mmCIF file with all atom_site columns, C-alpha atoms in Angstrom:
data_model
loop_
_atom_site.group_PDB
_atom_site.id
_atom_site.type_symbol
_atom_site.label_atom_id
_atom_site.label_alt_id
_atom_site.label_comp_id
_atom_site.label_asym_id
_atom_site.label_entity_id
_atom_site.label_seq_id
_atom_site.pdbx_PDB_ins_code
_atom_site.Cartn_x
_atom_site.Cartn_y
_atom_site.Cartn_z
_atom_site.occupancy
_atom_site.B_iso_or_equiv
_atom_site.pdbx_formal_charge
_atom_site.auth_seq_id
_atom_site.auth_comp_id
_atom_site.auth_asym_id
_atom_site.auth_atom_id
_atom_site.pdbx_PDB_model_num
ATOM 1   C CA . MET A 1 1   ? -189.448 -0.288 -113.153 1.00 0.00 ? 1   MET A CA 1
ATOM 2   C CA . LYS A 1 2   ? -193.494 0.033  -112.570 1.00 0.00 ? 2   LYS A CA 1
ATOM 3   C CA . ALA A 1 3   ? -195.004 2.933  -110.696 1.00 0.00 ? 3   ALA A CA 1
ATOM 4   C CA . ILE A 1 4   ? -197.197 1.937  -107.684 1.00 0.00 ? 4   ILE A CA 1
ATOM 5   C CA . LYS A 1 5   ? -200.285 3.774  -107.393 1.00 0.00 ? 5   LYS A CA 1
ATOM 6   C CA . PHE A 1 6   ? -201.490 5.107  -104.115 1.00 0.00 ? 6   PHE A CA 1
ATOM 7   C CA . TYR A 1 7   ? -204.378 6.155  -104.489 1.00 0.00 ? 7   TYR A CA 1
ATOM 8   C CA . GLY A 1 8   ? -207.921 4.539  -104.161 1.00 0.00 ? 8   GLY A CA 1
ATOM 9   C CA . ILE A 1 9   ? -211.061 3.605  -106.012 1.00 0.00 ? 9   ILE A CA 1
ATOM 10  C CA . GLY A 1 10  ? -212.916 6.050  -107.561 1.00 0.00 ? 10  GLY A CA 1
ATOM 11  C CA . PHE A 1 11  ? -209.682 8.702  -108.536 1.00 0.00 ? 11  PHE A CA 1
ATOM 12  C CA . ASN A 1 12  ? -208.913 9.088  -112.110 1.00 0.00 ? 12  ASN A CA 1
ATOM 13  C CA . ASP A 1 13  ? -204.746 8.772  -112.809 1.00 0.00 ? 13  ASP A CA 1
ATOM 14  C CA . PRO A 1 14  ? -203.109 11.855 -111.257 1.00 0.00 ? 14  PRO A CA 1
ATOM 15  C CA . GLN A 1 15  ? -201.480 13.968 -114.090 1.00 0.00 ? 15  GLN A CA 1
ATOM 16  C CA . ASP A 1 16  ? -198.128 14.202 -112.339 1.00 0.00 ? 16  ASP A CA 1
ATOM 17  C CA . PHE A 1 17  ? -196.228 11.510 -111.687 1.00 0.00 ? 17  PHE A CA 1
ATOM 18  C CA . VAL A 1 18  ? -194.788 12.983 -107.954 1.00 0.00 ? 18  VAL A CA 1
ATOM 19  C CA . VAL A 1 19  ? -190.962 12.063 -106.938 1.00 0.00 ? 19  VAL A CA 1
ATOM 20  C CA . SER A 1 20  ? -190.526 13.221 -103.246 1.00 0.00 ? 20  SER A CA 1
ATOM 21  C CA . TRP A 1 21  ? -186.394 13.578 -102.857 1.00 0.00 ? 21  TRP A CA 1
ATOM 22  C CA . ASN A 1 22  ? -184.458 14.184 -99.713  1.00 0.00 ? 22  ASN A CA 1
ATOM 23  C CA . LEU A 1 23  ? -181.825 15.942 -100.134 1.00 0.00 ? 23  LEU A CA 1
ATOM 24  C CA . GLY A 1 24  ? -180.253 15.990 -96.761  1.00 0.00 ? 24  GLY A CA 1
ATOM 25  C CA . ASN A 1 25  ? -180.798 16.811 -93.332  1.00 0.00 ? 25  ASN A CA 1
ATOM 26  C CA . SER A 1 26  ? -179.111 20.401 -92.725  1.00 0.00 ? 26  SER A CA 1
ATOM 27  C CA . CYS A 1 27  ? -181.369 23.292 -91.313  1.00 0.00 ? 27  CYS A CA 1
ATOM 28  C CA . ASN A 1 28  ? -180.501 26.902 -89.897  1.00 0.00 ? 28  ASN A CA 1
ATOM 29  C CA . TRP A 1 29  ? -183.027 26.455 -87.326  1.00 0.00 ? 29  TRP A CA 1
ATOM 30  C CA . LYS A 1 30  ? -183.614 23.827 -84.687  1.00 0.00 ? 30  LYS A CA 1
ATOM 31  C CA . CYS A 1 31  ? -187.681 24.146 -84.145  1.00 0.00 ? 31  CYS A CA 1
ATOM 32  C CA . GLU A 1 32  ? -188.683 22.779 -80.792  1.00 0.00 ? 32  GLU A CA 1
ATOM 33  C CA . TYR A 1 33  ? -191.390 20.406 -82.789  1.00 0.00 ? 33  TYR A CA 1
ATOM 34  C CA . CYS A 1 34  ? -189.047 19.049 -84.923  1.00 0.00 ? 34  CYS A CA 1
ATOM 35  C CA . PRO A 1 35  ? -187.025 16.458 -84.519  1.00 0.00 ? 35  PRO A CA 1
ATOM 36  C CA . SER A 1 36  ? -182.568 17.205 -84.318  1.00 0.00 ? 36  SER A CA 1
ATOM 37  C CA . TYR A 1 37  ? -182.455 13.833 -86.969  1.00 0.00 ? 37  TYR A CA 1
ATOM 38  C CA . LEU A 1 38  ? -184.034 16.560 -89.508  1.00 0.00 ? 38  LEU A CA 1
ATOM 39  C CA . ASN A 1 39  ? -182.216 19.391 -88.664  1.00 0.00 ? 39  ASN A CA 1
ATOM 40  C CA . ASP A 1 40  ? -178.990 17.802 -87.035  1.00 0.00 ? 40  ASP A CA 1
ATOM 41  C CA . GLY A 1 41  ? -176.409 17.722 -90.447  1.00 0.00 ? 41  GLY A CA 1
ATOM 42  C CA . SER A 1 42  ? -175.781 14.410 -89.968  1.00 0.00 ? 42  SER A CA 1
ATOM 43  C CA . VAL A 1 43  ? -176.857 13.393 -93.606  1.00 0.00 ? 43  VAL A CA 1
ATOM 44  C CA . TYR A 1 44  ? -174.668 15.793 -95.756  1.00 0.00 ? 44  TYR A CA 1
ATOM 45  C CA . TRP A 1 45  ? -176.065 17.044 -99.198  1.00 0.00 ? 45  TRP A CA 1
ATOM 46  C CA . ILE A 1 46  ? -176.414 15.070 -101.932 1.00 0.00 ? 46  ILE A CA 1
ATOM 47  C CA . ASP A 1 47  ? -174.216 15.879 -105.017 1.00 0.00 ? 47  ASP A CA 1
ATOM 48  C CA . ASN A 1 48  ? -176.491 17.596 -107.636 1.00 0.00 ? 48  ASN A CA 1
ATOM 49  C CA . ASP A 1 49  ? -174.706 14.985 -110.140 1.00 0.00 ? 49  ASP A CA 1
ATOM 50  C CA . THR A 1 50  ? -176.229 12.107 -108.715 1.00 0.00 ? 50  THR A CA 1
ATOM 51  C CA . VAL A 1 51  ? -179.653 13.575 -108.354 1.00 0.00 ? 51  VAL A CA 1
ATOM 52  C CA . LYS A 1 52  ? -179.903 14.769 -112.259 1.00 0.00 ? 52  LYS A CA 1
ATOM 53  C CA . LYS A 1 53  ? -178.260 11.224 -113.443 1.00 0.00 ? 53  LYS A CA 1
ATOM 54  C CA . VAL A 1 54  ? -181.321 9.727  -111.247 1.00 0.00 ? 54  VAL A CA 1
ATOM 55  C CA . LEU A 1 55  ? -183.753 12.520 -112.101 1.00 0.00 ? 55  LEU A CA 1
ATOM 56  C CA . LEU A 1 56  ? -182.590 11.895 -116.158 1.00 0.00 ? 56  LEU A CA 1
ATOM 57  C CA . GLN A 1 57  ? -183.431 8.246  -115.955 1.00 0.00 ? 57  GLN A CA 1
ATOM 58  C CA . ILE A 1 58  ? -186.776 8.534  -114.677 1.00 0.00 ? 58  ILE A CA 1
ATOM 59  C CA . LYS A 1 59  ? -187.758 11.409 -117.193 1.00 0.00 ? 59  LYS A CA 1
ATOM 60  C CA . ASN A 1 60  ? -186.658 8.804  -119.811 1.00 0.00 ? 60  ASN A CA 1
ATOM 61  C CA . HIS A 1 61  ? -188.309 6.377  -118.283 1.00 0.00 ? 61  HIS A CA 1
ATOM 62  C CA . PHE A 1 62  ? -191.905 7.777  -117.704 1.00 0.00 ? 62  PHE A CA 1
ATOM 63  C CA . PRO A 1 63  ? -191.817 10.314 -121.323 1.00 0.00 ? 63  PRO A CA 1
ATOM 64  C CA . ASP A 1 64  ? -195.480 10.975 -121.196 1.00 0.00 ? 64  ASP A CA 1
ATOM 65  C CA . ARG A 1 65  ? -195.771 12.029 -117.514 1.00 0.00 ? 65  ARG A CA 1
ATOM 66  C CA . GLN A 1 66  ? -195.389 15.522 -116.410 1.00 0.00 ? 66  GLN A CA 1
ATOM 67  C CA . ILE A 1 67  ? -192.717 14.776 -113.365 1.00 0.00 ? 67  ILE A CA 1
ATOM 68  C CA . ARG A 1 68  ? -193.409 16.383 -110.150 1.00 0.00 ? 68  ARG A CA 1
ATOM 69  C CA . LEU A 1 69  ? -190.345 16.886 -107.883 1.00 0.00 ? 69  LEU A CA 1
ATOM 70  C CA . GLU A 1 70  ? -190.951 17.689 -104.086 1.00 0.00 ? 70  GLU A CA 1
ATOM 71  C CA . PHE A 1 71  ? -187.680 18.217 -102.282 1.00 0.00 ? 71  PHE A CA 1
ATOM 72  C CA . THR A 1 72  ? -187.051 18.382 -98.796  1.00 0.00 ? 72  THR A CA 1
ATOM 73  C CA . GLY A 1 73  ? -184.421 17.883 -96.416  1.00 0.00 ? 73  GLY A CA 1
ATOM 74  C CA . GLY A 1 74  ? -183.833 20.173 -93.770  1.00 0.00 ? 74  GLY A CA 1
ATOM 75  C CA . GLU A 1 75  ? -183.906 23.619 -95.448  1.00 0.00 ? 75  GLU A CA 1
ATOM 76  C CA . VAL A 1 76  ? -183.137 23.119 -98.776  1.00 0.00 ? 76  VAL A CA 1
ATOM 77  C CA . THR A 1 77  ? -182.161 26.249 -99.616  1.00 0.00 ? 77  THR A CA 1
ATOM 78  C CA . MET A 1 78  ? -179.193 25.575 -97.397  1.00 0.00 ? 78  MET A CA 1
ATOM 79  C CA . LYS A 1 79  ? -177.428 23.417 -100.001 1.00 0.00 ? 79  LYS A CA 1
ATOM 80  C CA . PRO A 1 80  ? -174.934 25.685 -101.675 1.00 0.00 ? 80  PRO A CA 1
ATOM 81  C CA . ASP A 1 81  ? -175.723 24.648 -105.501 1.00 0.00 ? 81  ASP A CA 1
ATOM 82  C CA . PHE A 1 82  ? -179.015 24.429 -104.729 1.00 0.00 ? 82  PHE A CA 1
ATOM 83  C CA . VAL A 1 83  ? -180.523 27.241 -107.402 1.00 0.00 ? 83  VAL A CA 1
ATOM 84  C CA . ASP A 1 84  ? -178.289 25.384 -110.022 1.00 0.00 ? 84  ASP A CA 1
ATOM 85  C CA . LEU A 1 85  ? -180.042 22.268 -109.438 1.00 0.00 ? 85  LEU A CA 1
ATOM 86  C CA . MET A 1 86  ? -183.202 24.107 -109.532 1.00 0.00 ? 86  MET A CA 1
ATOM 87  C CA . GLN A 1 87  ? -182.435 25.666 -112.797 1.00 0.00 ? 87  GLN A CA 1
ATOM 88  C CA . PHE A 1 88  ? -181.591 22.217 -114.233 1.00 0.00 ? 88  PHE A CA 1
ATOM 89  C CA . CYS A 1 89  ? -184.847 21.173 -113.093 1.00 0.00 ? 89  CYS A CA 1
ATOM 90  C CA . LYS A 1 90  ? -186.580 23.763 -114.696 1.00 0.00 ? 90  LYS A CA 1
ATOM 91  C CA . GLN A 1 91  ? -184.835 23.210 -117.855 1.00 0.00 ? 91  GLN A CA 1
ATOM 92  C CA . GLU A 1 92  ? -185.335 19.558 -117.999 1.00 0.00 ? 92  GLU A CA 1
ATOM 93  C CA . GLY A 1 93  ? -189.398 20.159 -117.810 1.00 0.00 ? 93  GLY A CA 1
ATOM 94  C CA . PHE A 1 94  ? -189.599 19.180 -114.158 1.00 0.00 ? 94  PHE A CA 1
ATOM 95  C CA . LYS A 1 95  ? -192.559 20.867 -112.061 1.00 0.00 ? 95  LYS A CA 1
ATOM 96  C CA . ASN A 1 96  ? -190.042 21.627 -108.973 1.00 0.00 ? 96  ASN A CA 1
ATOM 97  C CA . HIS A 1 97  ? -191.938 22.344 -105.374 1.00 0.00 ? 97  HIS A CA 1
ATOM 98  C CA . ILE A 1 98  ? -189.911 22.743 -102.460 1.00 0.00 ? 98  ILE A CA 1
ATOM 99  C CA . ASN A 1 99  ? -190.411 22.410 -98.505  1.00 0.00 ? 99  ASN A CA 1
ATOM 100 C CA . THR A 1 100 ? -188.527 25.614 -97.296  1.00 0.00 ? 100 THR A CA 1
ATOM 101 C CA . ASN A 1 101 ? -188.781 27.977 -93.987  1.00 0.00 ? 101 ASN A CA 1
ATOM 102 C CA . ALA A 1 102 ? -188.399 30.866 -96.153  1.00 0.00 ? 102 ALA A CA 1
ATOM 103 C CA . SER A 1 103 ? -185.557 32.678 -94.074  1.00 0.00 ? 103 SER A CA 1
ATOM 104 C CA . ARG A 1 104 ? -183.101 33.019 -96.804  1.00 0.00 ? 104 ARG A CA 1
ATOM 105 C CA . THR A 1 105 ? -182.646 36.785 -98.074  1.00 0.00 ? 105 THR A CA 1
ATOM 106 C CA . VAL A 1 106 ? -184.968 38.369 -100.967 1.00 0.00 ? 106 VAL A CA 1
ATOM 107 C CA . ALA A 1 107 ? -181.913 38.489 -102.989 1.00 0.00 ? 107 ALA A CA 1
ATOM 108 C CA . TYR A 1 108 ? -181.525 34.739 -102.746 1.00 0.00 ? 108 TYR A CA 1
ATOM 109 C CA . TRP A 1 109 ? -185.526 33.849 -103.553 1.00 0.00 ? 109 TRP A CA 1
ATOM 110 C CA . GLU A 1 110 ? -185.146 36.984 -106.639 1.00 0.00 ? 110 GLU A CA 1
ATOM 111 C CA . ARG A 1 111 ? -182.555 34.197 -107.971 1.00 0.00 ? 111 ARG A CA 1
ATOM 112 C CA . LEU A 1 112 ? -184.316 30.717 -106.757 1.00 0.00 ? 112 LEU A CA 1
ATOM 113 C CA . ALA A 1 113 ? -187.952 31.795 -107.643 1.00 0.00 ? 113 ALA A CA 1
ATOM 114 C CA . PRO A 1 114 ? -188.220 31.543 -111.352 1.00 0.00 ? 114 PRO A CA 1
ATOM 115 C CA . TYR A 1 115 ? -187.300 28.176 -111.278 1.00 0.00 ? 115 TYR A CA 1
ATOM 116 C CA . LEU A 1 116 ? -190.091 26.770 -108.547 1.00 0.00 ? 116 LEU A CA 1
ATOM 117 C CA . TYR A 1 117 ? -193.523 25.429 -109.645 1.00 0.00 ? 117 TYR A CA 1
ATOM 118 C CA . SER A 1 118 ? -194.384 25.955 -105.743 1.00 0.00 ? 118 SER A CA 1
ATOM 119 C CA . ALA A 1 119 ? -193.297 25.589 -102.617 1.00 0.00 ? 119 ALA A CA 1
ATOM 120 C CA . ASN A 1 120 ? -194.199 24.712 -98.719  1.00 0.00 ? 120 ASN A CA 1
ATOM 121 C CA . CYS A 1 121 ? -193.320 27.553 -96.790  1.00 0.00 ? 121 CYS A CA 1
ATOM 122 C CA . ALA A 1 122 ? -193.798 27.180 -92.965  1.00 0.00 ? 122 ALA A CA 1
ATOM 123 C CA . PHE A 1 123 ? -193.994 30.558 -90.670  1.00 0.00 ? 123 PHE A CA 1
ATOM 124 C CA . HIS A 1 124 ? -192.388 29.704 -87.385  1.00 0.00 ? 124 HIS A CA 1
ATOM 125 C CA . PRO A 1 125 ? -193.390 32.501 -85.231  1.00 0.00 ? 125 PRO A CA 1
ATOM 126 C CA . LEU A 1 126 ? -190.314 31.573 -82.910  1.00 0.00 ? 126 LEU A CA 1
ATOM 127 C CA . ASN A 1 127 ? -187.740 31.826 -85.393  1.00 0.00 ? 127 ASN A CA 1
ATOM 128 C CA . ALA A 1 128 ? -189.558 33.816 -88.403  1.00 0.00 ? 128 ALA A CA 1
ATOM 129 C CA . GLU A 1 129 ? -189.925 37.540 -89.159  1.00 0.00 ? 129 GLU A CA 1
ATOM 130 C CA . LYS A 1 130 ? -193.576 38.699 -90.349  1.00 0.00 ? 130 LYS A CA 1
ATOM 131 C CA . GLU A 1 131 ? -192.076 40.972 -92.403  1.00 0.00 ? 131 GLU A CA 1
ATOM 132 C CA . HIS A 1 132 ? -189.249 38.936 -93.731  1.00 0.00 ? 132 HIS A CA 1
ATOM 133 C CA . TYR A 1 133 ? -191.835 36.488 -94.391  1.00 0.00 ? 133 TYR A CA 1
ATOM 134 C CA . GLU A 1 134 ? -194.277 38.187 -96.494  1.00 0.00 ? 134 GLU A CA 1
ATOM 135 C CA . LYS A 1 135 ? -191.562 40.082 -99.222  1.00 0.00 ? 135 LYS A CA 1
ATOM 136 C CA . ILE A 1 136 ? -190.632 36.456 -99.576  1.00 0.00 ? 136 ILE A CA 1
ATOM 137 C CA . ILE A 1 137 ? -194.329 35.214 -100.465 1.00 0.00 ? 137 ILE A CA 1
ATOM 138 C CA . ASP A 1 138 ? -194.288 38.407 -102.403 1.00 0.00 ? 138 ASP A CA 1
ATOM 139 C CA . THR A 1 139 ? -191.474 37.663 -104.438 1.00 0.00 ? 139 THR A CA 1
ATOM 140 C CA . MET A 1 140 ? -192.561 33.764 -104.663 1.00 0.00 ? 140 MET A CA 1
ATOM 141 C CA . ILE A 1 141 ? -195.978 35.314 -106.358 1.00 0.00 ? 141 ILE A CA 1
ATOM 142 C CA . LEU A 1 142 ? -193.821 37.675 -108.533 1.00 0.00 ? 142 LEU A CA 1
ATOM 143 C CA . HIS A 1 143 ? -191.630 35.497 -110.346 1.00 0.00 ? 143 HIS A CA 1
ATOM 144 C CA . GLY A 1 144 ? -194.477 32.743 -110.846 1.00 0.00 ? 144 GLY A CA 1
ATOM 145 C CA . CYS A 1 145 ? -193.776 30.587 -108.094 1.00 0.00 ? 145 CYS A CA 1
ATOM 146 C CA . HIS A 1 146 ? -196.923 29.438 -106.358 1.00 0.00 ? 146 HIS A CA 1
ATOM 147 C CA . PRO A 1 147 ? -196.578 29.378 -101.904 1.00 0.00 ? 147 PRO A CA 1
ATOM 148 C CA . VAL A 1 148 ? -198.438 27.259 -99.685  1.00 0.00 ? 148 VAL A CA 1
ATOM 149 C CA . ILE A 1 149 ? -198.701 28.637 -96.472  1.00 0.00 ? 149 ILE A CA 1
ATOM 150 C CA . SER A 1 150 ? -198.169 26.596 -93.173  1.00 0.00 ? 150 SER A CA 1
ATOM 151 C CA . VAL A 1 151 ? -197.997 28.699 -90.112  1.00 0.00 ? 151 VAL A CA 1
ATOM 152 C CA . ALA A 1 152 ? -196.740 26.120 -87.038  1.00 0.00 ? 152 ALA A CA 1
ATOM 153 C CA . MET A 1 153 ? -198.234 26.481 -83.611  1.00 0.00 ? 153 MET A CA 1
ATOM 154 C CA . VAL A 1 154 ? -196.712 26.715 -80.430  1.00 0.00 ? 154 VAL A CA 1
ATOM 155 C CA . LYS A 1 155 ? -198.257 26.406 -76.845  1.00 0.00 ? 155 LYS A CA 1
ATOM 156 C CA . ASP A 1 156 ? -197.775 30.174 -75.892  1.00 0.00 ? 156 ASP A CA 1
#
C-alpha cells in the first residue's frame, strides 16, 4: 500500500498518518441541516473485530508513523461498544479523534475521554443544553482530551 499525499507544494510531510473511518450512521438527533442519510440508522455499526484487524494491518504497514484515527458516523458515541474500541486503539498507540454532538451523560464521558486525543464537539442550539455541553467539555479537558468546539448556526 502506498500512502497518497494530499498536501501541496511547500508543505512538509504531515507528522500523523490519518485514517478517517465512518463507523455507521445512527444518531440520537435529527438536526435540520443534517441530511437523513447521515443519521437514519440505515448503516449498522461496523463490528469492533473488523476495525481492530484493519487498524493493526495499517499500523504494521506504517511502523514508523504516528497514526491518527478520526471516527465519524452519525453520533459515534451511540455505538454500544465504542468505549472498548477507543480503549483498544489507545493501547495500540493510536491518537483517537472523534466527531460528536457531546450529548451523552457525564458518566459516559468520564469513561470515554481518557482514551481520546481530541474531539470535534458540535453544539446544536436547537438540541443541546449549554450547561450539559460545558460539563462535557470540562470532563474532556480533565481527562486530557483536546476538544474542538463547533457551534451550529440556525436562521433564528
